[in-house]
Short mmCIF file of C-alpha atoms in Angstrom, two decimals:
data_model
loop_
_atom_site.label_atom_id
_atom_site.label_comp_id
_atom_site.label_asym_id
_atom_site.label_seq_id
_atom_site.Cartn_x
_atom_site.Cartn_y
_atom_site.Cartn_z
CA MET A 226 -117.59 -58.04 52.33
CA LYS A 227 -116.90 -54.60 50.91
CA THR A 228 -115.70 -53.49 54.33
CA ILE A 229 -113.31 -56.43 54.61
CA LYS A 230 -112.00 -55.79 51.07
CA TRP A 231 -111.51 -52.11 51.86
CA ILE A 232 -109.57 -52.97 55.02
CA LYS A 233 -107.32 -55.36 53.08
CA ASN A 234 -106.55 -52.64 50.50
CA VAL A 235 -105.66 -50.16 53.22
CA MET A 236 -103.37 -52.69 54.93
CA LEU A 237 -101.65 -53.44 51.60
CA LEU A 238 -101.12 -49.73 50.98
CA LEU A 239 -99.63 -49.27 54.44
CA ALA A 240 -97.28 -52.22 53.87
CA ILE A 241 -96.04 -50.79 50.57
CA THR A 242 -95.49 -47.38 52.16
CA ALA A 243 -93.49 -48.94 54.99
CA MET A 244 -91.29 -50.76 52.46
CA VAL A 245 -90.64 -47.55 50.54
CA ILE A 246 -89.71 -45.68 53.72
CA SER A 247 -87.45 -48.54 54.79
CA CYS A 248 -85.63 -48.58 51.44
CA SER A 249 -85.23 -44.82 51.55
CA SER A 250 -83.75 -45.07 55.04
CA ASP A 251 -81.36 -47.79 53.85
CA ASP A 252 -80.23 -45.57 50.97
CA ASN A 253 -79.51 -42.72 53.37
CA GLY A 254 -77.59 -45.13 55.56
CA ASP A 255 -75.28 -45.99 52.64
CA THR A 256 -74.16 -42.37 52.30
CA PRO A 257 -73.99 -40.82 55.77
CA ILE A 258 -73.24 -37.12 56.09
CA ASP A 259 -69.67 -36.55 57.31
CA PRO A 260 -69.81 -34.15 60.28
CA ASP A 261 -66.14 -33.22 59.73
CA PRO A 262 -65.49 -33.21 55.95
CA ASP A 263 -61.99 -32.72 54.50
CA PRO A 264 -61.28 -29.19 53.24
CA ILE A 265 -61.68 -28.66 49.51
CA ALA A 266 -58.31 -28.29 47.75
CA VAL A 267 -57.99 -24.80 46.27
CA SER A 268 -55.20 -23.14 44.27
CA LYS A 269 -55.01 -19.40 43.68
CA TYR A 270 -52.82 -16.84 41.98
CA VAL A 271 -51.52 -14.10 44.28
CA VAL A 272 -49.48 -10.99 43.50
CA GLY A 273 -47.36 -8.54 45.46
CA PHE A 274 -48.71 -5.20 44.23
CA GLU A 275 -46.94 -1.83 44.51
CA ALA A 276 -49.65 0.82 44.45
CA PHE A 277 -49.35 4.41 43.29
CA PRO A 278 -48.37 6.79 46.10
CA VAL A 279 -51.06 9.16 47.35
CA GLY A 280 -49.83 12.75 47.40
CA ASP A 281 -46.43 13.00 49.03
CA ALA A 282 -46.81 9.68 50.85
CA SER A 283 -44.57 6.73 50.10
CA PRO A 284 -45.96 3.92 47.92
CA VAL A 285 -47.90 1.24 49.77
CA ASP A 286 -47.65 -2.43 48.86
CA TYR A 287 -50.57 -4.87 48.84
CA ILE A 288 -50.94 -8.61 48.68
CA LEU A 289 -53.78 -9.47 46.32
CA GLU A 290 -55.41 -12.74 45.29
CA LEU A 291 -56.59 -13.01 41.68
CA PRO A 292 -59.67 -14.87 40.40
CA SER A 293 -57.73 -16.89 37.81
CA LEU A 294 -54.69 -17.05 35.56
CA GLU A 295 -56.66 -15.01 33.02
CA SER A 296 -56.40 -12.08 35.42
CA LEU A 297 -52.73 -11.91 34.43
CA THR A 298 -53.38 -12.13 30.71
CA THR A 299 -56.35 -9.80 30.10
CA GLY A 300 -58.04 -6.75 31.59
CA GLU A 301 -56.68 -4.72 34.47
CA ILE A 302 -55.20 -5.55 37.87
CA SER A 303 -56.13 -3.11 40.61
CA VAL A 304 -56.29 -3.01 44.41
CA GLU A 305 -59.23 -0.61 44.43
CA GLY A 306 -61.66 -2.07 46.94
CA GLN A 307 -59.67 -5.28 47.32
CA GLY A 308 -56.39 -6.73 48.49
CA ILE A 309 -54.65 -6.51 51.85
CA PRO A 310 -52.76 -3.21 52.39
CA LEU A 311 -49.34 -3.60 53.98
CA LYS A 312 -46.95 -1.19 55.66
CA GLY A 313 -44.57 0.63 53.33
CA TRP A 314 -42.26 -0.73 50.63
CA ARG A 315 -41.76 -4.50 50.96
CA PHE A 316 -40.04 -7.60 49.62
CA PHE A 317 -42.06 -10.65 48.53
CA HIS A 318 -40.80 -14.22 48.33
CA GLY A 319 -42.45 -17.64 48.21
CA ALA A 320 -41.56 -21.00 49.74
CA GLY A 321 -43.87 -23.96 49.25
CA ASN A 322 -47.44 -22.73 49.64
CA THR A 323 -46.50 -19.73 51.76
CA ILE A 324 -45.83 -16.17 50.61
CA PHE A 325 -43.55 -14.07 52.81
CA THR A 326 -43.50 -10.28 52.71
CA ALA A 327 -40.94 -8.34 54.73
CA GLY A 328 -40.84 -4.62 55.40
CA TYR A 329 -38.02 -2.36 54.32
CA SER A 330 -37.45 1.03 55.99
CA ASP A 331 -40.95 1.44 57.46
CA ASP A 332 -41.52 -1.97 59.04
CA ASP A 333 -39.40 -4.60 60.78
CA THR A 334 -41.88 -7.45 60.42
CA CYS A 335 -41.97 -10.42 58.05
CA ILE A 336 -45.52 -11.72 57.49
CA ALA A 337 -46.40 -15.17 56.16
CA TYR A 338 -49.60 -15.59 54.11
CA HIS A 339 -51.35 -18.79 53.03
CA LEU A 340 -54.74 -20.09 51.92
CA ASN A 341 -56.92 -21.31 54.77
CA GLU A 342 -59.21 -24.37 54.59
CA GLU A 343 -61.86 -22.31 52.81
CA GLY A 344 -59.30 -21.17 50.23
CA THR A 345 -59.12 -17.57 51.47
CA LEU A 346 -55.81 -15.72 51.66
CA GLU A 347 -54.94 -14.89 55.26
CA GLU A 348 -52.01 -14.19 57.56
CA LYS A 349 -50.51 -17.37 58.97
CA ALA A 350 -47.80 -15.96 61.22
CA ASN A 351 -45.19 -13.21 61.50
CA PHE A 352 -41.84 -12.50 63.09
CA ALA A 353 -39.68 -9.44 63.70
CA PHE A 354 -36.11 -8.80 62.55
CA GLN A 355 -33.43 -6.30 63.58
CA SER A 356 -32.24 -5.01 60.21
CA THR A 357 -33.76 -5.33 56.77
CA LEU A 358 -33.99 -8.83 55.30
CA ASP A 359 -32.52 -8.02 51.91
CA ASN A 360 -32.00 -11.41 50.30
CA TYR A 361 -34.07 -14.61 50.20
CA ALA A 362 -33.96 -18.18 48.96
CA ALA A 363 -36.43 -21.04 49.16
CA LEU A 364 -34.03 -23.84 50.09
CA ASP A 365 -36.86 -26.36 49.66
CA GLU A 366 -40.66 -26.49 49.95
CA ASN A 367 -40.44 -26.18 53.74
CA THR A 368 -37.62 -23.71 54.33
CA LEU A 369 -37.05 -20.04 53.57
CA LEU A 370 -33.59 -18.58 54.15
CA ALA A 371 -33.46 -14.80 54.58
CA VAL A 372 -30.42 -12.69 55.46
CA GLU A 373 -30.08 -9.31 57.16
CA LEU A 374 -27.64 -7.04 55.34
CA THR A 375 -26.18 -3.57 55.91
CA TYR A 376 -24.62 -0.99 53.61
CA GLY A 377 -21.83 -0.33 56.10
CA GLY A 378 -20.25 -1.54 59.29
CA LEU A 379 -18.44 -4.77 60.05
CA SER A 380 -21.13 -6.82 61.75
CA ASP A 381 -21.78 -10.47 60.95
CA LYS A 382 -24.53 -11.31 58.49
CA ARG A 383 -27.63 -12.77 60.19
CA PHE A 384 -29.16 -15.70 58.30
CA HIS A 385 -32.79 -16.37 59.30
CA ILE A 386 -33.99 -19.95 58.87
CA VAL A 387 -37.78 -19.85 58.55
CA ASN A 388 -40.25 -22.75 58.58
CA ALA A 389 -42.50 -22.29 55.55
CA GLU A 390 -45.10 -24.65 57.01
CA THR A 391 -45.64 -22.55 60.13
CA GLY A 392 -44.38 -19.19 58.86
CA LEU A 393 -42.25 -18.84 61.98
CA LEU A 394 -38.59 -18.10 62.51
CA GLU A 395 -36.77 -21.20 63.74
CA LYS A 396 -33.15 -20.15 64.02
CA ILE A 397 -30.65 -17.37 63.31
CA GLU A 398 -27.10 -18.16 62.21
CA GLU A 399 -24.54 -15.34 62.30
CA HIS A 400 -21.45 -15.38 60.09
CA PRO A 401 -19.06 -12.78 58.68
CA VAL A 402 -18.97 -14.55 55.28
CA ASP A 403 -16.11 -12.45 53.89
CA ILE A 404 -15.66 -9.31 55.99
CA ASP A 405 -12.43 -7.34 55.56
CA MET A 406 -11.84 -5.64 58.92
CA GLY A 407 -9.50 -2.99 57.47
CA ASP A 408 -7.49 -0.98 59.98
CA GLY A 409 -10.14 1.50 61.09
CA THR A 410 -8.72 4.43 59.14
CA ALA A 411 -10.53 6.49 56.50
CA GLU A 412 -8.09 5.12 53.93
CA ASN A 413 -8.80 1.50 54.88
CA PRO A 414 -12.23 1.16 56.52
CA GLY A 415 -12.64 -2.46 55.50
CA SER A 416 -15.51 -3.94 53.51
CA THR A 417 -18.69 -5.90 54.11
CA PRO A 418 -20.37 -8.47 51.84
CA TRP A 419 -23.79 -7.93 50.27
CA VAL A 420 -25.50 -11.24 49.48
CA THR A 421 -27.06 -11.51 45.99
CA GLY A 422 -28.10 -15.18 45.80
CA MET A 423 -28.21 -18.45 47.75
CA VAL A 424 -28.50 -22.02 46.47
CA LEU A 425 -28.55 -25.23 48.50
CA ARG A 426 -27.23 -28.34 46.73
CA ASP A 427 -26.15 -31.65 48.27
CA GLY A 428 -25.52 -30.24 51.74
CA LYS A 429 -23.58 -27.24 50.41
CA LEU A 430 -24.96 -23.70 50.61
CA PHE A 431 -23.56 -21.48 47.85
CA VAL A 432 -23.75 -17.74 48.65
CA SER A 433 -22.91 -15.12 46.02
CA TYR A 434 -22.15 -11.52 47.00
CA HIS A 435 -20.51 -8.26 46.10
CA LYS A 436 -18.92 -5.83 48.59
CA TRP A 437 -19.43 -2.34 50.02
CA LEU A 438 -16.82 -0.29 51.81
CA ALA A 439 -17.65 -0.51 55.51
CA ASP A 440 -17.74 3.29 55.90
CA GLY A 441 -21.25 3.50 54.40
CA SER A 442 -20.05 5.40 51.32
CA PHE A 443 -21.77 2.98 48.89
CA ILE A 444 -18.44 2.43 47.15
CA THR A 445 -17.96 -1.05 45.69
CA PRO A 446 -14.36 -2.26 46.13
CA ASP A 447 -12.74 -5.38 44.72
CA VAL A 448 -14.66 -5.37 41.43
CA ASP A 449 -12.16 -7.35 39.35
CA ARG A 450 -13.42 -10.82 40.28
CA ALA A 451 -16.47 -12.87 41.20
CA TYR A 452 -16.72 -14.71 44.49
CA VAL A 453 -18.99 -17.29 46.11
CA ALA A 454 -18.85 -18.53 49.70
CA VAL A 455 -19.44 -22.28 50.12
CA PHE A 456 -20.91 -23.40 53.45
CA ASN A 457 -21.64 -26.81 54.88
CA TYR A 458 -25.36 -26.80 55.60
CA PRO A 459 -27.14 -26.93 58.01
CA GLU A 460 -24.02 -26.53 60.17
CA PHE A 461 -23.28 -23.14 58.55
CA GLU A 462 -19.56 -23.83 58.58
CA LEU A 463 -17.64 -21.93 55.92
CA GLU A 464 -15.79 -24.45 53.77
CA LYS A 465 -14.14 -22.00 51.37
CA ILE A 466 -14.54 -18.97 49.15
CA ILE A 467 -14.14 -19.52 45.43
CA GLU A 468 -13.13 -16.75 43.02
CA ASP A 469 -12.97 -16.12 39.28
CA ASP A 470 -11.23 -13.15 37.67
CA ARG A 471 -12.92 -13.44 34.26
CA THR A 472 -15.84 -11.24 35.36
CA SER A 473 -16.96 -8.96 38.17
CA PRO A 474 -18.83 -9.58 41.46
CA ILE A 475 -22.03 -11.58 41.13
CA GLY A 476 -25.55 -10.19 41.24
CA VAL A 477 -27.21 -6.86 41.84
CA ASN A 478 -28.50 -5.12 44.94
CA GLY A 479 -32.12 -6.05 45.72
CA HIS A 480 -32.30 -9.18 43.58
CA SER A 481 -32.06 -12.76 44.87
CA THR A 482 -31.18 -14.57 41.64
CA GLY A 483 -27.46 -13.84 41.38
CA ILE A 484 -26.93 -17.61 41.32
CA GLU A 485 -29.48 -20.26 40.32
CA GLN A 486 -29.57 -24.01 39.88
CA THR A 487 -30.78 -25.78 36.73
CA GLU A 488 -32.52 -29.14 36.38
CA ASN A 489 -29.24 -31.05 36.03
CA GLY A 490 -27.77 -29.52 39.19
CA ASP A 491 -25.44 -27.02 37.52
CA ILE A 492 -25.33 -23.56 39.11
CA TYR A 493 -25.08 -20.42 36.95
CA SER A 494 -24.26 -16.89 38.09
CA PHE A 495 -24.51 -13.50 36.43
CA SER A 496 -22.31 -10.44 36.87
CA THR A 497 -23.38 -6.97 35.74
CA SER A 498 -20.25 -4.74 35.71
CA ALA A 499 -22.68 -1.83 35.28
CA LEU A 500 -22.09 1.66 36.66
CA SER A 501 -25.83 2.40 36.45
CA ALA A 502 -26.59 -0.68 38.60
CA GLY A 503 -24.98 0.47 41.84
CA PHE A 504 -21.34 -0.33 41.11
CA THR A 505 -18.83 2.50 41.39
CA ALA A 506 -16.18 0.84 39.23
CA ALA A 507 -16.04 -1.85 36.56
CA SER A 508 -12.98 -3.49 35.06
CA LYS A 509 -14.31 -6.83 33.74
CA PRO A 510 -17.05 -7.71 31.24
CA SER A 511 -20.58 -8.59 32.25
CA GLY A 512 -20.87 -12.36 32.05
CA ILE A 513 -22.06 -15.73 33.30
CA LEU A 514 -20.10 -18.38 35.19
CA ARG A 515 -20.93 -22.00 35.96
CA ILE A 516 -20.36 -24.37 38.89
CA ASN A 517 -20.91 -27.88 37.59
CA ASN A 518 -23.05 -30.38 39.47
CA GLY A 519 -20.98 -32.34 41.97
CA THR A 520 -18.25 -29.69 42.18
CA THR A 521 -17.60 -26.65 44.36
CA GLU A 522 -15.42 -24.66 41.97
CA PHE A 523 -16.10 -22.43 38.98
CA ASP A 524 -15.89 -24.33 35.70
CA SER A 525 -12.68 -23.07 34.08
CA SER A 526 -13.91 -24.19 30.65
CA TYR A 527 -17.09 -22.10 30.80
CA PHE A 528 -17.45 -18.34 30.61
CA PHE A 529 -20.20 -16.57 28.68
CA ASN A 530 -19.14 -13.00 27.91
CA VAL A 531 -22.63 -11.53 27.56
CA GLU A 532 -21.33 -8.01 27.06
CA GLU A 533 -19.58 -8.96 23.82
CA ALA A 534 -22.20 -11.44 22.54
CA THR A 535 -24.51 -10.66 19.62
CA ASN A 536 -27.58 -8.85 21.08
CA GLY A 537 -25.72 -8.71 24.39
CA GLY A 538 -24.75 -6.01 26.84
CA LYS A 539 -24.52 -5.51 30.57
CA LEU A 540 -26.89 -7.71 32.58
CA PHE A 541 -29.08 -6.16 35.27
CA TRP A 542 -31.23 -9.18 36.20
CA MET A 543 -31.43 -12.82 35.16
CA ASP A 544 -33.75 -15.64 36.20
CA TYR A 545 -33.77 -19.26 35.13
CA VAL A 546 -36.88 -20.35 33.24
CA GLY A 547 -36.01 -23.99 32.39
CA ASN A 548 -34.65 -26.16 29.60
CA GLY A 549 -31.23 -24.49 29.76
CA LYS A 550 -32.62 -20.99 29.21
CA ALA A 551 -32.89 -17.84 31.29
CA ILE A 552 -34.75 -14.59 30.84
CA ALA A 553 -32.77 -11.44 31.49
CA ARG A 554 -32.87 -7.66 31.45
CA ILE A 555 -29.94 -6.06 29.64
CA ILE A 556 -29.06 -2.39 30.19
CA VAL A 557 -29.47 -0.57 26.91
CA ASP A 558 -27.04 2.26 27.77
CA ASP A 559 -24.93 2.06 30.93
CA THR A 560 -24.14 5.78 30.73
CA ASN A 561 -27.83 6.53 31.33
CA GLY A 562 -27.78 7.11 35.08
CA ALA A 563 -24.21 5.88 35.62
CA GLY A 564 -23.13 6.61 39.17
CA GLU A 565 -26.72 7.52 40.07
CA TRP A 566 -28.32 4.07 40.30
CA GLY A 567 -30.14 4.93 37.08
CA ALA A 568 -30.98 1.31 36.23
CA PHE A 569 -33.05 1.09 39.40
CA PHE A 570 -35.26 4.11 38.81
CA LYS A 571 -35.43 5.02 35.13
CA LYS A 572 -38.09 3.55 32.82
CA ASP A 573 -36.11 3.53 29.56
CA VAL A 574 -33.13 1.41 30.52
CA PHE A 575 -33.76 -2.29 29.76
CA LYS A 576 -34.45 -4.65 26.93
CA MET A 577 -35.60 -8.19 27.68
CA VAL A 578 -33.77 -11.20 26.25
CA VAL A 579 -33.62 -14.98 26.31
CA ILE A 580 -30.21 -16.37 27.22
CA ASP A 581 -29.32 -19.89 26.18
CA LEU A 582 -26.90 -20.85 28.92
CA VAL A 583 -25.65 -23.98 27.18
CA ASN A 584 -25.18 -22.63 23.65
CA GLN A 585 -24.17 -19.17 24.90
CA THR A 586 -26.54 -17.06 22.81
CA VAL A 587 -28.63 -13.95 23.50
CA THR A 588 -31.93 -13.38 21.68
CA ASP A 589 -34.01 -10.22 21.95
CA ILE A 590 -37.61 -10.90 23.00
CA ALA A 591 -40.11 -9.51 20.51
CA GLY A 592 -43.11 -7.79 22.04
CA VAL A 593 -41.55 -6.18 25.13
CA PRO A 594 -40.72 -2.46 24.85
CA THR A 595 -37.73 -0.72 26.37
CA HIS A 596 -38.71 -0.54 30.01
CA GLY A 597 -37.72 -0.34 33.67
CA HIS A 598 -38.38 -2.43 36.76
CA ARG A 599 -36.69 -1.90 40.12
CA TYR A 600 -37.29 -5.17 41.92
CA THR A 601 -38.80 -8.58 41.31
CA SER A 602 -38.97 -11.78 43.30
CA PRO A 603 -38.10 -14.94 41.32
CA MET A 604 -40.35 -14.89 38.27
CA PHE A 605 -43.50 -16.96 37.96
CA VAL A 606 -43.44 -19.74 35.35
CA GLU A 607 -46.38 -21.94 34.33
CA ASP A 608 -46.55 -24.35 31.38
CA GLY A 609 -43.18 -23.10 30.16
CA LYS A 610 -44.28 -19.44 29.98
CA ALA A 611 -42.89 -16.69 32.20
CA TYR A 612 -45.12 -13.92 33.56
CA ILE A 613 -43.19 -10.68 34.10
CA SER A 614 -44.23 -7.17 35.13
CA SER A 615 -42.56 -4.32 33.21
CA SER A 616 -43.10 -0.56 33.22
CA THR A 617 -42.61 2.30 30.77
CA ASP A 618 -42.99 6.02 31.52
CA THR A 619 -46.72 5.72 30.91
CA ASP A 620 -47.93 2.18 31.70
CA THR A 621 -47.21 -1.09 33.47
CA TYR A 622 -48.22 -4.44 31.97
CA VAL A 623 -47.73 -8.12 32.59
CA TYR A 624 -45.91 -9.78 29.69
CA ILE A 625 -46.24 -13.49 28.99
CA VAL A 626 -42.90 -14.64 27.59
CA ASP A 627 -42.29 -17.81 25.59
CA PRO A 628 -38.57 -18.57 25.97
CA GLU A 629 -38.59 -21.12 23.14
CA THR A 630 -39.67 -18.55 20.54
CA ALA A 631 -38.32 -15.42 22.26
CA THR A 632 -41.70 -13.73 21.91
CA ALA A 633 -43.97 -12.03 24.41
CA THR A 634 -47.66 -11.21 24.58
CA GLN A 635 -48.88 -8.15 26.40
CA GLY A 636 -51.18 -9.22 29.20
CA ALA A 637 -53.09 -7.41 31.92
CA LYS A 638 -52.53 -3.73 32.62
CA VAL A 639 -51.34 -3.04 36.17
CA LEU A 640 -53.02 -0.01 37.73
CA GLY A 641 -50.05 0.65 40.00
CA LEU A 642 -46.29 0.97 39.94
CA GLY A 643 -45.79 -2.74 39.28
CA LEU A 644 -46.06 -6.31 40.47
CA LYS A 645 -43.23 -7.29 42.79
CA GLY A 646 -44.05 -10.98 42.67
CA ILE A 647 -46.49 -13.44 41.10
CA PHE A 648 -47.26 -16.66 42.95
CA LYS A 649 -49.51 -19.72 42.81
CA ILE A 650 -50.30 -21.37 46.13
CA SER A 651 -52.62 -24.13 47.36
CA ASN A 652 -54.25 -24.87 50.70
#
């Protein structure tokens, strides 16, 4: 009897074990392991970093991913032991989730970077160009427009239409824009346009520019008016050129924000009229014009004379931050480096201000010292705050600017010449 009872107990135990294993197998069957899972969505902050030169060598630029937004607000930013070194001095510009960096005098390649499926920054694609791509605009999330420019000659401008999804060049459109052929003599060599901003709105491409004499002398003719070329896009047919004689040519060499569009579709431009900012003559005040939404002409009822405004002066750079406001650098003293491109190279030339485009006011930003900064891609804005790199003779810092209060907080120290661009991209 004991043997029979023992056998029954063993059989019962085996039955219970089988049930447990079966239930466990069923549970695993409810949540199968996906052999091809979707990539994890990752967002990262990335900067274009201009490193200190080594010895007599030219500065080298890097593209560097940061651990978090806090990397811009505290501590130090360095490329020591990290970052991707690039060739020579470069431009940086973003479109969608792609960062483009194009060489200047040392490299004729534009490289596209993105985050791969693992969230690591890597090269996506690249393409070559003939002459330097000096001006850029993200027409939308999927398209970068970049234009080859020259300081002399009478060749057409070459507009590169780039797919931001693939990072590849799709098409080149050539157009003279507004070339004056002259007569070939030293007295009348003609002039060539230098693009300073591009905005696409409702099938119209607005292109701002100033001019150089075509003889390569770096002389700026025709400084007594502003002009914008209006193209039908994507056909690239020139519809007209609009002009305004209340201020000078729009924008500054090396910057891509000569014209910008606001939330309501209005387009604003800035003119510098500064002899320290590359212009060889100035006859009109530094100021801001407007092209109203739905129109293709300058608004005759709007002109903001920034040079004569309280806290104003000659504009060197301006970028739209939102809510009708822009952040700008104003030249403290235009005689400091006049005729010598002083505003591009000196470190004691700018103050930073908030410009209310609607109410036409200028407010000094507390917390940013007198500084310098040669080049910047369109500024990075998050949660209404702008993150801007600025340098003095001794240090470079990121400043976090609140345009509503016109105050700035000193952020991370940059262990280099500066940040050329700050971006946030996702995979």
